[in-house]
Coordinates of C-alpha atoms in Angstrom, one line a residue:
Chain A
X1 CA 305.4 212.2 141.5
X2 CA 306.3 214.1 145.1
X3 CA 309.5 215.6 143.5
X4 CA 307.9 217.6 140.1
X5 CA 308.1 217.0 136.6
X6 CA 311.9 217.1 136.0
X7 CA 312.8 214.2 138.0
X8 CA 309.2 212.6 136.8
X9 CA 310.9 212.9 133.2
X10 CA 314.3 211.6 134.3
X11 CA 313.0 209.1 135.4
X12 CA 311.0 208.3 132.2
X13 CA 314.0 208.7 130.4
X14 CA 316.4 206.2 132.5
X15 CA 313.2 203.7 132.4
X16 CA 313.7 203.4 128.9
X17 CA 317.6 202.1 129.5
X18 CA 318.1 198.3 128.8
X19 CA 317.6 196.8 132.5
X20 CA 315.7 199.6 133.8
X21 CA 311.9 199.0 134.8
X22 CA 310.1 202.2 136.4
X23 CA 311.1 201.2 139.9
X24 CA 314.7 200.4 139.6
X25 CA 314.6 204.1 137.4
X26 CA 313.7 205.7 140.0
X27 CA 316.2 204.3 142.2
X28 CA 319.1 204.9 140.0
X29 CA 317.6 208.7 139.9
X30 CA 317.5 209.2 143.5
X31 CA 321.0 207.9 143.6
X32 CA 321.9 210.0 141.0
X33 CA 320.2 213.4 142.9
X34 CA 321.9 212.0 146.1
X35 CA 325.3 212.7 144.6
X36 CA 325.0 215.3 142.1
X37 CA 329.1 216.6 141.8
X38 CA 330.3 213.3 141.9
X39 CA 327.7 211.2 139.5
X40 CA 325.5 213.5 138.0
X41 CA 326.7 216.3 136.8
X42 CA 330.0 214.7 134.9
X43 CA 327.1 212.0 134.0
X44 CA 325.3 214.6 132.1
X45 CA 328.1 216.7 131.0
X46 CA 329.9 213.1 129.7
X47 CA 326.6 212.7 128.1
X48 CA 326.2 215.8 126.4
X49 CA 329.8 215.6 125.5
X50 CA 328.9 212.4 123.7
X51 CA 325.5 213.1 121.7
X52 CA 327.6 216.7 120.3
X53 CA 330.5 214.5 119.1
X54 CA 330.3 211.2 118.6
X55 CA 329.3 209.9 115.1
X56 CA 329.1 206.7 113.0
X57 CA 332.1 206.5 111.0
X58 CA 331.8 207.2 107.1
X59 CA 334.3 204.4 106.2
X60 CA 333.2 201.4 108.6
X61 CA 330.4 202.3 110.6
X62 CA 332.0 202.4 113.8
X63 CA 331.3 205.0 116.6
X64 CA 333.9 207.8 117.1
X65 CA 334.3 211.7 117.9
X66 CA 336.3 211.8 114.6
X67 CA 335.5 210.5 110.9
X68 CA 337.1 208.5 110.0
X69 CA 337.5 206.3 113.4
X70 CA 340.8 206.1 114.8
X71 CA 340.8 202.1 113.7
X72 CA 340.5 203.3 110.3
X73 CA 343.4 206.3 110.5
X74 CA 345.5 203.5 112.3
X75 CA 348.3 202.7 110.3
X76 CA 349.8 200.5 112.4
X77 CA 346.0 197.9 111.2
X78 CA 346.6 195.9 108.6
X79 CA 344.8 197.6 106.0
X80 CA 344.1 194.5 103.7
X81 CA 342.3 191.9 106.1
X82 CA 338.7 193.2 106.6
X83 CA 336.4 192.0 109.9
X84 CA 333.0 192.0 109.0
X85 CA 330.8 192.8 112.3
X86 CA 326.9 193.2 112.5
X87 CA 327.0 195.2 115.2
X88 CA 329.4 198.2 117.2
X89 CA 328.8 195.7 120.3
X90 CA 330.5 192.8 118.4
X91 CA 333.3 195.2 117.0
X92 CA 334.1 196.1 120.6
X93 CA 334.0 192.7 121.9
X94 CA 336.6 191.9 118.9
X95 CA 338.9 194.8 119.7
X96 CA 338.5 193.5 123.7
X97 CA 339.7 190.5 122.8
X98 CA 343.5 192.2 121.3
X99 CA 343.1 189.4 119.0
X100 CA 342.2 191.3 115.6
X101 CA 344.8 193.6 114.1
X102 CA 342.9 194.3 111.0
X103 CA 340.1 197.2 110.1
X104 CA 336.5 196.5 110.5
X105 CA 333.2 196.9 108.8
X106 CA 329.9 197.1 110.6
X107 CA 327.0 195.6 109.1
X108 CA 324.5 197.0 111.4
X109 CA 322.4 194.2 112.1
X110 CA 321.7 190.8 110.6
X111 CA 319.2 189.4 108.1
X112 CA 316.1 188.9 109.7
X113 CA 312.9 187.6 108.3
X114 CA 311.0 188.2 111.3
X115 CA 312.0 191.6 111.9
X116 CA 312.0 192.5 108.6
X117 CA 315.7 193.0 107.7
X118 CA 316.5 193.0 104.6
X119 CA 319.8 193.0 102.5
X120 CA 319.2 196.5 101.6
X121 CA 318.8 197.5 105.0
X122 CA 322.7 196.2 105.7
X123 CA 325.8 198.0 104.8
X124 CA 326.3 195.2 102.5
X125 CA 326.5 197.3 99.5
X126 CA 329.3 199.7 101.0
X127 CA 330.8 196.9 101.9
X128 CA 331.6 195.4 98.6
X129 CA 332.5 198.8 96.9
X130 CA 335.4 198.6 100.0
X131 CA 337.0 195.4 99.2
X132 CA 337.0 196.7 95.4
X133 CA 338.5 200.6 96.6
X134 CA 340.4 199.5 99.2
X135 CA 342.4 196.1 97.7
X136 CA 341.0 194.0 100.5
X137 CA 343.0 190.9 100.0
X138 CA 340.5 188.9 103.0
X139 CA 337.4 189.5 104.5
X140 CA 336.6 187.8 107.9
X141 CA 332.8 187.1 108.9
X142 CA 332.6 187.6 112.6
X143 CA 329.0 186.8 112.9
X144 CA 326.9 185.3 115.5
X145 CA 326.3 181.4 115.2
X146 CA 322.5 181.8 114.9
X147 CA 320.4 181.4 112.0
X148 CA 320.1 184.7 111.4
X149 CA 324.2 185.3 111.7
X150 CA 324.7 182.6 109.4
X151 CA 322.3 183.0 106.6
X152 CA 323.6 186.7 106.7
X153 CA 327.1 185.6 106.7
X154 CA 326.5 182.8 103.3
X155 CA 324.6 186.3 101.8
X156 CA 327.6 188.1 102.3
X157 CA 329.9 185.2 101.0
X158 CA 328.1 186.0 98.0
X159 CA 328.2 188.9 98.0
X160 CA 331.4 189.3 97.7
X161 CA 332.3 186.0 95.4
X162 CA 332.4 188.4 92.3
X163 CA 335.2 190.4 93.9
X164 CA 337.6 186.9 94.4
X165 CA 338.5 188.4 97.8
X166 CA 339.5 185.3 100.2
X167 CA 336.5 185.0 102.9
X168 CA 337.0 183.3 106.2
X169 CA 334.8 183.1 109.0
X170 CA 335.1 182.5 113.2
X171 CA 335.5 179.4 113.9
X172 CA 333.0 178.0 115.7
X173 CA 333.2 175.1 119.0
X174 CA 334.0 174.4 122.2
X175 CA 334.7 177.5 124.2
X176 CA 337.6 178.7 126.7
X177 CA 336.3 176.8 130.0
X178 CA 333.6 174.8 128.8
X179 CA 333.2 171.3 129.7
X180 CA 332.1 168.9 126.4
X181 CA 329.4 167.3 129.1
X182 CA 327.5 170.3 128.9
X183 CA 327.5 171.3 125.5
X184 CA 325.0 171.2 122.8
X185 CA 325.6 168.2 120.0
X186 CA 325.5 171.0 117.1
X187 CA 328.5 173.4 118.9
X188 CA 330.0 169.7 119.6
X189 CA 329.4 169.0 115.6
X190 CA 331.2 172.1 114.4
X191 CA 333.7 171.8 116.9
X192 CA 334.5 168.1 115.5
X193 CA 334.1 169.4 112.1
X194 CA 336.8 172.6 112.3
X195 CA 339.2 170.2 114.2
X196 CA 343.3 170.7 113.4
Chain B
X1 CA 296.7 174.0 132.6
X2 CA 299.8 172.0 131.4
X3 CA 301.1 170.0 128.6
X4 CA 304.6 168.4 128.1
X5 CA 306.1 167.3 124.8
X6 CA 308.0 167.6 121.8
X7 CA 308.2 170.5 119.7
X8 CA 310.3 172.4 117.1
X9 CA 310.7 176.1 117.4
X10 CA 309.2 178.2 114.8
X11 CA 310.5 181.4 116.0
X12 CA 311.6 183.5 118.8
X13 CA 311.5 186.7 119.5
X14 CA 313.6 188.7 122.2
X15 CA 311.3 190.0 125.3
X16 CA 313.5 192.5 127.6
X17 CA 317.0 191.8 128.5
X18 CA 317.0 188.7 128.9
X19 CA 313.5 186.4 128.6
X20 CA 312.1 185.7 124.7
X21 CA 308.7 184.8 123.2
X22 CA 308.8 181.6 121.7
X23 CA 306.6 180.0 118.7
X24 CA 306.7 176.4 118.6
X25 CA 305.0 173.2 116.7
X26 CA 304.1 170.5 118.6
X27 CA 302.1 167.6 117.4
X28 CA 299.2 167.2 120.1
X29 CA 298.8 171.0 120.2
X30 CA 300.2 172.3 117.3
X31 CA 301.3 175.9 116.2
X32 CA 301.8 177.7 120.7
X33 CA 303.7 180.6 122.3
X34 CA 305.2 181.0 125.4
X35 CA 307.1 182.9 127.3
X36 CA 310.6 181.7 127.7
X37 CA 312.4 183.1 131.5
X38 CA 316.1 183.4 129.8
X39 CA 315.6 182.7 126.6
X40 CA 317.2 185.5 125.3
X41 CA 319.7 184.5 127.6
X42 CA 323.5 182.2 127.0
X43 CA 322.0 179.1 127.7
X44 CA 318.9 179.3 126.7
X45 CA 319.4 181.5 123.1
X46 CA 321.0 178.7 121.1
X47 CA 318.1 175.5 121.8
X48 CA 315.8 178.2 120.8
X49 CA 316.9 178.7 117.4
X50 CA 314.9 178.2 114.6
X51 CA 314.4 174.2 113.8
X52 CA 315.7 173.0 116.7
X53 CA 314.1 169.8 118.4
X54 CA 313.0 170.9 122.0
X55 CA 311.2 169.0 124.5
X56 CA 309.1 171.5 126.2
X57 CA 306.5 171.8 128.9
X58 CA 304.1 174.8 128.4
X59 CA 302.1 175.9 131.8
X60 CA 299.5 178.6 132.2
X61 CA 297.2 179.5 135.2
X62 CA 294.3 179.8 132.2
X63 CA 293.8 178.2 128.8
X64 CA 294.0 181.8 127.1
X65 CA 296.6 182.8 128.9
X66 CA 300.3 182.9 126.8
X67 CA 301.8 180.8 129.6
X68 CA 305.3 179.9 130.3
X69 CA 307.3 177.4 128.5
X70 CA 310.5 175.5 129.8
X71 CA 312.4 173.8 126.8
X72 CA 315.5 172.0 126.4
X73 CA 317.6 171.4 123.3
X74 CA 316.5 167.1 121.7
X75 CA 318.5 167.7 118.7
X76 CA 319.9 170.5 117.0
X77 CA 319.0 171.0 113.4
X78 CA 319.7 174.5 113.1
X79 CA 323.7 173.8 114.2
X80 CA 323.8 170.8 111.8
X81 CA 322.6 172.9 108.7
X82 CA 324.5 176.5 109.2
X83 CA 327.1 175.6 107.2
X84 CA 325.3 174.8 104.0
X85 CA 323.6 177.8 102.9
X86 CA 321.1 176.1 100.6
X87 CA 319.8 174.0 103.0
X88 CA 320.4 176.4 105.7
X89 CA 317.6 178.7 103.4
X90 CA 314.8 175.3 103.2
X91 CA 315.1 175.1 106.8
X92 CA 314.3 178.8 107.3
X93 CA 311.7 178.8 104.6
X94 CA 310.1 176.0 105.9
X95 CA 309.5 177.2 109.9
X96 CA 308.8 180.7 108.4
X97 CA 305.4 179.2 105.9
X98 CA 304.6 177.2 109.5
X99 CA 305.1 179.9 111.5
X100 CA 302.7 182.4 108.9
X101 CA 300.5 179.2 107.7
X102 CA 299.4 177.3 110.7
X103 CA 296.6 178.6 113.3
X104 CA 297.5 178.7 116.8
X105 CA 296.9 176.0 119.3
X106 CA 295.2 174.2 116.0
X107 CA 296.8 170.8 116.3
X108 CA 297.5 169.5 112.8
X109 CA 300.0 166.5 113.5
X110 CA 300.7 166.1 109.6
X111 CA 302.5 169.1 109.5
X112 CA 304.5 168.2 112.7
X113 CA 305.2 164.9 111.2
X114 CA 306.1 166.2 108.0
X115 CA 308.6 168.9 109.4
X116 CA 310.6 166.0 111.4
X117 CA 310.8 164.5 108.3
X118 CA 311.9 167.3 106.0
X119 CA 314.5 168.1 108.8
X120 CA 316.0 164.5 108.8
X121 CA 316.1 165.0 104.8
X122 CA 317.7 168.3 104.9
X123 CA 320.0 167.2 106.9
X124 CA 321.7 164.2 105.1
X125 CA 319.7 163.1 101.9
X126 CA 321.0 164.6 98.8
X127 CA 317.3 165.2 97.4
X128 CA 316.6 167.8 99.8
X129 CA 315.2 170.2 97.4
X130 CA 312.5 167.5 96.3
X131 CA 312.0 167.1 99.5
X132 CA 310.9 170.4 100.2
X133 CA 308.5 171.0 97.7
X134 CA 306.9 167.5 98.3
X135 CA 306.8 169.1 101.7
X136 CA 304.8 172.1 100.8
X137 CA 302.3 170.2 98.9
X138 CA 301.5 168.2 101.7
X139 CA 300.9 170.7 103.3
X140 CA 298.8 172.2 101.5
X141 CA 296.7 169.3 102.0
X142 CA 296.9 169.4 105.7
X143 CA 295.1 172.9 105.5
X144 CA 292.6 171.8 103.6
X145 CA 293.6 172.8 100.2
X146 CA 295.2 169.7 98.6
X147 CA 296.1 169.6 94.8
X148 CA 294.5 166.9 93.0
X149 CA 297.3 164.8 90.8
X150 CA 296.2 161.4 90.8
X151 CA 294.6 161.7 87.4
X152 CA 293.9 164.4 84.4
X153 CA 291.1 166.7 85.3
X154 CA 289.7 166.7 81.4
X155 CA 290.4 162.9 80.2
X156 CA 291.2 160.8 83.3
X157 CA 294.5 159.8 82.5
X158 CA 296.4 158.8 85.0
X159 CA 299.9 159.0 82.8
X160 CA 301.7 161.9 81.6
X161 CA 300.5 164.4 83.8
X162 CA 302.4 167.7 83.4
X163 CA 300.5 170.4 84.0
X164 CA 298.1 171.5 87.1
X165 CA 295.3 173.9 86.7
X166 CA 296.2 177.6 88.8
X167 CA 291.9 177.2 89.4
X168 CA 291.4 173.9 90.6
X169 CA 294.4 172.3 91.6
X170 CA 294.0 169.6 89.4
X171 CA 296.5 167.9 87.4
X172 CA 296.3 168.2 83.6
X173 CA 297.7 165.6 80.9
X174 CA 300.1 166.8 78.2
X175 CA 298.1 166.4 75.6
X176 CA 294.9 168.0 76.9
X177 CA 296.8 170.8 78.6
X178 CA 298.6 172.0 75.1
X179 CA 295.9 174.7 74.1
X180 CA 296.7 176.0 77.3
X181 CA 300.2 175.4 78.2
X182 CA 300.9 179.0 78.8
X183 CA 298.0 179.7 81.4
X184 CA 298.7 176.6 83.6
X185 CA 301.7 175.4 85.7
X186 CA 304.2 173.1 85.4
X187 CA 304.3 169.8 87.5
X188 CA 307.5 168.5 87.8
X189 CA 307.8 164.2 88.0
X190 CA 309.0 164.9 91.4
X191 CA 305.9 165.9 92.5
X192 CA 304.5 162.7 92.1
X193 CA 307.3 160.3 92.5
X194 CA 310.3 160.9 95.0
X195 CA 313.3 161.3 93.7
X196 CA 316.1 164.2 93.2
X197 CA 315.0 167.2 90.8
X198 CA 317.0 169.1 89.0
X199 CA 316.9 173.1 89.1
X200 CA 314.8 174.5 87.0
X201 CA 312.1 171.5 88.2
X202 CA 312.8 172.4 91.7
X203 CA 311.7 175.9 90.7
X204 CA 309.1 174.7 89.0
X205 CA 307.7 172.6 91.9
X206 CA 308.8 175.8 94.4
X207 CA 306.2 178.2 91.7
X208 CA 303.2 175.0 92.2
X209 CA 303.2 175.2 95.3
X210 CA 304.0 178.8 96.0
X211 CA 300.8 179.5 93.6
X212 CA 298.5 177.7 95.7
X213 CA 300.5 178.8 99.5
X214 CA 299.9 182.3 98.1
X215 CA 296.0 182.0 97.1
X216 CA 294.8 179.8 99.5
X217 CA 297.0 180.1 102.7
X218 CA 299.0 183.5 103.2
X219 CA 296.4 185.8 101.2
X220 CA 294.0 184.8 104.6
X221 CA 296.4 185.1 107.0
X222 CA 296.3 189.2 106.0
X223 CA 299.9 189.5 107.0
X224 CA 301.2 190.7 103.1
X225 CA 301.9 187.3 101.7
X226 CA 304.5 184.6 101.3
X227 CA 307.5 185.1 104.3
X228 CA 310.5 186.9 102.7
X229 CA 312.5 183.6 103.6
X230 CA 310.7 181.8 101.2
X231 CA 311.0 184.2 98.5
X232 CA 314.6 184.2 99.6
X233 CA 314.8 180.2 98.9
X234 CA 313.0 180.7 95.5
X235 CA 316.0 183.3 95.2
X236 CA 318.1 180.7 95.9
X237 CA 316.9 177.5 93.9
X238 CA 316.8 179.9 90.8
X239 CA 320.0 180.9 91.4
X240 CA 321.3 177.7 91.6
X241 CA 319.0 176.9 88.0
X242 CA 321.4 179.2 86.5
X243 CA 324.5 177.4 87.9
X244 CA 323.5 173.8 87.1
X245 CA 323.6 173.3 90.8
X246 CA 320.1 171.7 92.6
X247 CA 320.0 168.6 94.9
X248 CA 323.1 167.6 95.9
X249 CA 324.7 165.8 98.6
X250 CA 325.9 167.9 101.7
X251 CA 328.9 170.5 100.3
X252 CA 332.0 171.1 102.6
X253 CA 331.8 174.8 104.1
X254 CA 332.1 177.2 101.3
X255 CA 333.9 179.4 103.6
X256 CA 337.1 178.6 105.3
X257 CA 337.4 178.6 109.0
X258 CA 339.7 180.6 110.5

């Protein structure tokens, strides 16, 4: 490349971002060389800042500059309802949505026969000894409605059937917006079947 | 070159952001992948779960090319059996032994037949469990390695057939297999006449067919044996052996909606 081996590597290393091919890499590092005070450099200082400090929580698995998370040193949570989450992503998406006043635990990932996922790749374990330490009076699955999700989310309902703690799950049907003309007969299904 | 017609997705992995490889059975063409523009996408993740009924067109500019494939959603088995985690764990099983059993682009329109019917049974028939092992013998005949239980391999008695032979695959009367009840396996009645099974049968009938899936059909694939989701059904059906459980009809959720 016409610029030396720095900007060759940057770009290598924004290639490797989800979205980024080689070309659009490249353009996001020329735009990022283009305005070095105001993108770049608090880009990489934000950056390093991030990869010194930030760490998966002990207790849930969440991502935070201090361990515990502040969800978990939250008193204000209720400390006895428990949302199981297989990912950060989905815990994010559940604290977006103001909805879930509760503390979390983060699976980190599903059960996958493809890829190879097994239980005892999942925080499953940990997450049982919590509802026992912790007196979890309910845990809620917030899993994805795939195969994977569910058969993760029945293991876990086992899991955790020894403990007696009260398991719910998301509910799952016609979403905020959608029109019942274009959805699929199974989401139409559930939604008939989870009807109040 | 270009096909279009029914299929039932095997698997599908993501590609990128936003596009997925798909594995899928069809009956003229059997066990193909494609590449699926979106599939990893809103609209196009949930047809391509695993079990689903698609109808799908599959182009490519050459024959050994992977080529593209366009689906869209004919009915949705994997929706209708998430809530039952039994059945939930045949259906999984079931496209995971296609998906490591069959050769691709190997039409073998038994096996397509007898996954539209295992997916009808799993979805409403309370012998479900029968049903899947019946389904696994068949096809083991579809590859080529067929049991033989239509009479006793050592007298020719065509009652009270109990055992089958781990060598041959053929069926061995009770009396005949007594000296060497210990070093052959168990058939269960099921086997040979439809019906419900209880647990430990169904286990049984999951350890016949696995014997013969595991010597004959995964061992030559090279890829380390029987799919975990099988052994996680076998889990399963012995788990339920222990409960009393087996084939039952569908259960409400076990888990509350919230």
């Amino acid at each position: 490349m016409a610029g030396g081996p720095e900007i060759e590597r940057l770009v290598l290393l924004l290639a490797k971002l989800p979205g980024l091919g080689p070309r659009s890499a490249r353009r996001v590092a020329l735009f990022l060389l283009k305005r070095r005070a105001q993108v770049l450099e608090p880009l990489a200082a934000a950056m390093a800042d991030a990869a010194a400090k930030v760490r998966p929580c002990s207790r849930c698995g969440n991502l935070d500059t201090v361990d515990p998370c502040q969800l978990c040193r939250d008193d204000r949570r209720d400390g006895a309802i428990l949302c199981v989450v297989a990912d950060v992503a989905d815990l994010w998406a559940m604290e977006r949505s103001g909805a879930f006043l509760g503390r979390y635990h983060v699976l980190g990932g599903v059960l996958s026969a493809l890829d190879g996922v097994r239980p005892d790749d999942l925080a499953i374990g940990r997450l049982v000894d919590r509802v026992g330490a912790e007196g979890i009076s309910e845990v809620v699955l917030a899993l994805n409605a795939t195969v994977d999700g569910q058969t993760t989310a029945h293991y876990v309902a086992e899991r955790l059937e020894p403990t007696g703690v009260r398991v719910s799950r998301l509910a799952h049907g016609v979403p905020v917006g959608g029109e019942l003309d274009y959805l699929d007969e199974g989401t139409l299904a559930a939604a008939l079947k989870a009807r109040r | 070159m270009e096909w279009a017609e029914d299929a039932f997705v095997l698997v599908a992995r993501r590609l990128g952001e936003a596009d997925a490889v798909a594995s899928v059975l069809t009956r003229g063409h059997g066990r193909c992948a494609g590449l699926v523009r979106g599939g990893a996408g809103r609209r196009q993740g949930p047809v391509l779960q695993p079990g689903n009924r698609i109808a799908a067109r599959w182009r490519a500019r050459l024959d050994d090319q992977l080529g593209t494939l366009v689906v869209e959603l004919v009915r949705g088995h994997a929706a209708r059996l998430m809530g039952d985690p039994d059945r939930l764990a045949a259906l999984v099983s079931a496209v995971a032994v296609l998906e490591a059993a069959l050769p691709e682009r190997e039409p073998h329109p038994r096996a397509f037949d007898g996954l539209d019917a295992l997916l009808q049974r799993l979805e409403g028939d309370a012998a479900w469990g029968a049903a899947y092992v019946r389904w696994e013998v068949d096809l083991l005949a579809e590859l080529g390695f067929g049991l033989d239980l239509s009479r006793c391999a050592v007298t020719g008695a065509e009652e009270g057939l109990v055992w089958v032979s781990p060598r041959t695959g053929r069926a061995v009367s009770e009396a005949a297999g007594a000296p060497y009840a210990g070093r052959l396996l168990r058939l269960p009645a099921f086997v040979l006449a439809d019906g419900p099974a209880a647990p430990a049968d169904l286990a049984d009938g999951l350890r016949l067919s696995g014997h013969f899936l595991e010597g004959h059909v995964f061992a030559a694939t090279g890829r380390g044996g029987a799919p975990a989701a099988r052994g996680r059904l076998v889990d399963r059906i012995a788990r339920l052996a222990t409960m009393g459980g087996g084939d039952r009809p569908p259960a409400p959720p076990d888990i509350r909606e919230s």
